[in-house]
Short mmCIF file of C-alpha atoms and ligand atoms in Angstrom, two decimals:
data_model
loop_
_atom_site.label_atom_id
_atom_site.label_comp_id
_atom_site.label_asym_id
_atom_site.label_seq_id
_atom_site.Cartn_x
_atom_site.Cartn_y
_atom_site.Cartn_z
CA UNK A 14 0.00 0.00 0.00
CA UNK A 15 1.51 3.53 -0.77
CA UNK A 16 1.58 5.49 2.25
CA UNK A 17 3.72 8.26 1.23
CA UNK A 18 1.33 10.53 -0.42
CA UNK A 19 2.97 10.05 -4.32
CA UNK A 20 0.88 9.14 -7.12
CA UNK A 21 1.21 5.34 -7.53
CA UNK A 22 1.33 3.92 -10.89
CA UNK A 23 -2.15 3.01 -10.75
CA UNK A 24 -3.48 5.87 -9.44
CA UNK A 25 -1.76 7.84 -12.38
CA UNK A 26 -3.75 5.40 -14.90
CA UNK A 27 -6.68 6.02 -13.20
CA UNK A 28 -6.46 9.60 -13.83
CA UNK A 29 -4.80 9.60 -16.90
CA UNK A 30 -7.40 7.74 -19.04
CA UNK A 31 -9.25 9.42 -21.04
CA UNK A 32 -12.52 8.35 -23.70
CA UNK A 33 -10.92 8.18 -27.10
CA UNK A 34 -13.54 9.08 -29.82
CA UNK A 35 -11.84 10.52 -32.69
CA UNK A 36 -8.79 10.56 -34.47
CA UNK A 37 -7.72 7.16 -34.38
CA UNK A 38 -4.92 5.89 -36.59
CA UNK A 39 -4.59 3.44 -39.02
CA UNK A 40 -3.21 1.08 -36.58
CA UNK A 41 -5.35 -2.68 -36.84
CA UNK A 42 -7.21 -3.45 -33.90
CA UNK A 43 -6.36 -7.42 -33.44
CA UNK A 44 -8.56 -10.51 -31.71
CA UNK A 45 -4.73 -11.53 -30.07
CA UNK A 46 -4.62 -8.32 -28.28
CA UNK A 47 -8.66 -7.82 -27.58
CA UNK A 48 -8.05 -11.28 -26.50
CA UNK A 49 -5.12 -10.81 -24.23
CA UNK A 50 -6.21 -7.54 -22.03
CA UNK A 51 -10.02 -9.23 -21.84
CA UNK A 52 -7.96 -12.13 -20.27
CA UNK A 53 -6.73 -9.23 -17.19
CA UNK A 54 -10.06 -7.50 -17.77
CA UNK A 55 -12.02 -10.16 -16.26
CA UNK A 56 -11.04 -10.52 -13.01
CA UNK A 57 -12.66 -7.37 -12.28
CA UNK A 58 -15.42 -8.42 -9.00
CA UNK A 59 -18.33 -10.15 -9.80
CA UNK A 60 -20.77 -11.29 -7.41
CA UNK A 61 -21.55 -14.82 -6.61
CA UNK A 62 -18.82 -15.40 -9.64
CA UNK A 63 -20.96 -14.94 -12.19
CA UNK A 64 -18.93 -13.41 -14.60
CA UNK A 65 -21.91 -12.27 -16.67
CA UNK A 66 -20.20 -10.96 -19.57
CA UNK A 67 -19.18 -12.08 -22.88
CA UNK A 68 -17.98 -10.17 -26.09
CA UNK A 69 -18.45 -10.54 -29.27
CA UNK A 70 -15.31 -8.79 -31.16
CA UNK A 71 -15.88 -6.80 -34.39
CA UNK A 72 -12.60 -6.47 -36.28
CA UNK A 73 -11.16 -3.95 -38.66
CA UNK A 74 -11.43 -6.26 -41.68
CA UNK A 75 -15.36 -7.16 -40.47
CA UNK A 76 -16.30 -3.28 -39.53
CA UNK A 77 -17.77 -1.84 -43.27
CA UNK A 78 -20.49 -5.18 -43.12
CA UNK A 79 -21.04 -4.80 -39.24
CA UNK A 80 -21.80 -0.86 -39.68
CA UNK A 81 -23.98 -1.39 -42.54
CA UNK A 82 -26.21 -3.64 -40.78
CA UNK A 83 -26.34 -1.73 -37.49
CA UNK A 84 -27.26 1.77 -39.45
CA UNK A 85 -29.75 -0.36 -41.58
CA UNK A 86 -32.01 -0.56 -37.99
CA UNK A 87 -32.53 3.38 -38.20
CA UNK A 88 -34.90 5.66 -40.22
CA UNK A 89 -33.24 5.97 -44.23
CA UNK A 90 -32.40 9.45 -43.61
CA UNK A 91 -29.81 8.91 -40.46
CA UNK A 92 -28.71 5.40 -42.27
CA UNK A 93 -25.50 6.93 -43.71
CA UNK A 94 -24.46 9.37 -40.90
CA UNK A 95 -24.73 5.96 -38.31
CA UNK A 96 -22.90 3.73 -40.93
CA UNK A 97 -20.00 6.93 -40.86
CA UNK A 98 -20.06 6.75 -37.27
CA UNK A 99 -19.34 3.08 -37.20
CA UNK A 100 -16.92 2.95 -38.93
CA UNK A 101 -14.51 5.73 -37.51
CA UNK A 102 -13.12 3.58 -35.00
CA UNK A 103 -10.72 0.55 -35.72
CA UNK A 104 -12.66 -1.84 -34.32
CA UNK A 105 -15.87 -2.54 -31.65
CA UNK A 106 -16.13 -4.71 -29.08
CA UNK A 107 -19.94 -5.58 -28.69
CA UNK A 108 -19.93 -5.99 -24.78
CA UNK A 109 -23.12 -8.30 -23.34
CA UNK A 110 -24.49 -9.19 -20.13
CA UNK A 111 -26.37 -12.04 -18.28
CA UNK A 112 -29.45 -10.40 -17.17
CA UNK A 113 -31.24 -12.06 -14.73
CA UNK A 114 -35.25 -11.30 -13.96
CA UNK A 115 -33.86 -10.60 -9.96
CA UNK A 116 -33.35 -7.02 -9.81
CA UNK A 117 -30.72 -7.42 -7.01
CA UNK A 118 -28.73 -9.56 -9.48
CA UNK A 119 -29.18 -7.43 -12.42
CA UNK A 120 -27.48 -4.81 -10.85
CA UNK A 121 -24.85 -7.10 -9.07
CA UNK A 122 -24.14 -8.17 -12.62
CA UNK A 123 -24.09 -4.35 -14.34
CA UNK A 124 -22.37 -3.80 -11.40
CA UNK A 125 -19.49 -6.25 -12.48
CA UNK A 126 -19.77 -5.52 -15.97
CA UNK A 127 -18.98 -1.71 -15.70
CA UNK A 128 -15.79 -2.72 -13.03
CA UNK A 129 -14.47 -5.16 -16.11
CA UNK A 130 -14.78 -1.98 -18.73
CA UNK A 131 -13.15 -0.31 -16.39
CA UNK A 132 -10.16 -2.87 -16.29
CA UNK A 133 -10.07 -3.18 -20.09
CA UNK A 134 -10.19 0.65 -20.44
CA UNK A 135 -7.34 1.18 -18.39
CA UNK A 136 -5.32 -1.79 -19.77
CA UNK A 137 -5.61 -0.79 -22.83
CA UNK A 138 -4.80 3.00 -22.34
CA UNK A 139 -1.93 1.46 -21.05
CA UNK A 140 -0.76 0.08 -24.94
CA UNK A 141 -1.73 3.61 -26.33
CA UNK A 142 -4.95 1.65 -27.32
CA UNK A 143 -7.70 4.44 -27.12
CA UNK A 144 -11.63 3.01 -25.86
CA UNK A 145 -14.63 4.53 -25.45
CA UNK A 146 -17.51 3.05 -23.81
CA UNK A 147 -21.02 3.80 -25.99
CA UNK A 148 -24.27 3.31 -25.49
CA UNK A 149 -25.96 4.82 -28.12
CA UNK A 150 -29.84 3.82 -28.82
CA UNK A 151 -28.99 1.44 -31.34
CA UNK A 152 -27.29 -0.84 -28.81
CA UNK A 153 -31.03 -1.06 -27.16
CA UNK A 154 -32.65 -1.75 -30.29
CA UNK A 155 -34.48 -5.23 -30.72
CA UNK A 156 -33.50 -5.62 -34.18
CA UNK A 157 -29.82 -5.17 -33.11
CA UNK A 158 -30.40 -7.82 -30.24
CA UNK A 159 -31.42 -10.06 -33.13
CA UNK A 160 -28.40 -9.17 -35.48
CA UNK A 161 -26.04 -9.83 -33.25
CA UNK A 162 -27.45 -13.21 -31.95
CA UNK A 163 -28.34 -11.65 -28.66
CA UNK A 164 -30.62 -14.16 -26.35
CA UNK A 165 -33.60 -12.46 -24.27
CA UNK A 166 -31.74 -12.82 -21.15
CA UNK A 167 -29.18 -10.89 -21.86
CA UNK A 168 -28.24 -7.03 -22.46
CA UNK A 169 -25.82 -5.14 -24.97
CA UNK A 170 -24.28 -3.32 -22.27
CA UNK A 171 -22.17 -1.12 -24.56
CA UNK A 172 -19.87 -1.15 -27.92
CA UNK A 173 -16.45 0.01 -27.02
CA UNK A 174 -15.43 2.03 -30.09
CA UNK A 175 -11.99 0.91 -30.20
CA UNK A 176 -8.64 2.41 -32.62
CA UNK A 177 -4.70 3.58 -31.61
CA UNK A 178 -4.08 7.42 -31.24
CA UNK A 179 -1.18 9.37 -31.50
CA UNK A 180 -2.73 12.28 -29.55
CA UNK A 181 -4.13 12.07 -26.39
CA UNK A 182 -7.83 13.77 -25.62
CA UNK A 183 -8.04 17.02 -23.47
CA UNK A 184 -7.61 16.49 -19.59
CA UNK A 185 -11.77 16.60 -18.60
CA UNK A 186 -10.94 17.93 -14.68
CA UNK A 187 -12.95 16.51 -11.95
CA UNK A 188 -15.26 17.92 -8.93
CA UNK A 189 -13.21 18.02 -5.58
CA UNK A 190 -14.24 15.35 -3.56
CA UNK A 191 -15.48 17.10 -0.73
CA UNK A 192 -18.44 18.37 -2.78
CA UNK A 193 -19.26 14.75 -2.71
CA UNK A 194 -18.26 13.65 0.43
CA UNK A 195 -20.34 14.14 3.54
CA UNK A 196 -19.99 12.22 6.87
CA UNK A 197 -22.21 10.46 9.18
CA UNK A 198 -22.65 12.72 12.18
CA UNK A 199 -26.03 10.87 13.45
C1 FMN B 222 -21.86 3.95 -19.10
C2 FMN B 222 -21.18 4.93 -20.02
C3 FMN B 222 -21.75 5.22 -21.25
C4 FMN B 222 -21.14 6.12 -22.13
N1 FMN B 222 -21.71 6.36 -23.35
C5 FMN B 222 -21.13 7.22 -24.20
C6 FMN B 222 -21.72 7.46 -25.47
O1 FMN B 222 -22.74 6.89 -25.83
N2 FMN B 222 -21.10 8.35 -26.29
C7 FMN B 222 -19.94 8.98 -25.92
O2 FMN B 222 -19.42 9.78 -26.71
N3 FMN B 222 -19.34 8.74 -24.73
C8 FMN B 222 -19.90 7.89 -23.86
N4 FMN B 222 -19.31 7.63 -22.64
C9 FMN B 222 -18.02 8.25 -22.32
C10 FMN B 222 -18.19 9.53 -21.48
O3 FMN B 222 -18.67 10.56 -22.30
C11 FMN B 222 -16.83 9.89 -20.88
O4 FMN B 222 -16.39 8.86 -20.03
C12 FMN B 222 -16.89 11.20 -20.06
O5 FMN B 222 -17.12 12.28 -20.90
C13 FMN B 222 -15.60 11.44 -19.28
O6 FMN B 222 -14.50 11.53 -20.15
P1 FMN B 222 -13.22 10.61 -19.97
O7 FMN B 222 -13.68 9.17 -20.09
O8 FMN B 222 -12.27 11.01 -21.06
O9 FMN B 222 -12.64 10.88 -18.61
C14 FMN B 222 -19.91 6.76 -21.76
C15 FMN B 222 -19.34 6.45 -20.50
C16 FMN B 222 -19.97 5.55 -19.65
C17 FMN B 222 -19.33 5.23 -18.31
#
């Protein structure tokens, strides 16, 4: 444990990340390394061991068909400006969760699944590997769900919009803490 007031390594990460959500270079995306930081990712906590997650990874070379499809659930007009937007980043990974009729254990599990995207987020910052967590409406569209082979007990929790950078984002500052930080004086 640090004791000495510095900024530990992972406390630096922490603060460091940022959402990457443009300018991504041409850099390919690859299953190996998807592979290898869900492999850390995962033991994020999850209660009762669940692990509700799984992924479903949509590569650089699979990206054009995958866009196509997902902008071809919206109204003609905003088709082409999703099917743009899909395809700006490298590569997505769909992220999906066991969702359980028990409210308690639906939010144990979204519980879990946010602390993995957290890991992965910061993991991959770490390789200059730039993530952003989305949930835009099409991820809570039915006919998306179906695309994508997505069962009725289970969620599309986000796509992580995924590509290298060569510049990092703007610093997004934080509130102090003790605006959110009150103590039990009962
Ligand atoms: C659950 C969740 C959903 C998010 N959905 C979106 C999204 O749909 N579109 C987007 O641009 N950013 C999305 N973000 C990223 C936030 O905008 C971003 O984390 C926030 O602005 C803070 O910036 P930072 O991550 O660089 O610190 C999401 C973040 C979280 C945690």
């Amino acid at each position: 444990m640090n004791t000495t007031g510095k900024k530990t390594a992972l406390a630096k990460a922490i603060r460091e990340r940022r959402s990457v959500k443009k300018g991504y270079n041409d850099k390919a995306v690859t299953e190996e390394v998807i592979l290898d930081l869900l492999e850390d990712a995962v033991w994020a906590p999850t209660h009762g061991l669940r692990q509700p997650w799984r992924f479903i990874f949509v590569g650089p070379e699979k990206l054009g068909t995958f866009a196509k499809k997902i902008a071809s659930t919206y109204p003609e007009e905003r088709q082409q400006n999703r099917e743009d937007y899909l395809n700006e980043p490298n590569a997505i990974l769909v992220v999906v969760m066991d969702e359980p009729e028990i409210p308690k254990q639906w939010e144990e599990n979204y519980g879990a699944v946010a602390s993995m995207i957290q890991n992965f987020w910061l993991l991959a910052w770490e390789r200059q590997l730039g993530a952003v967590w989305k949930t835009n409406p099409h991820i809570y569209d039915p006919k998306v769900k179906e695309i994508l082979n997505i069962g009725d007990e289970e969620k599309i929790v986000g796509f992580v919009h995924l590509g290298y950078f060569d510049e990092q984002p703007a610093l997004k500052e934080r509130l102090p803490i003790t605006e959110k930080f009150t103590r039990f004086e009962g």
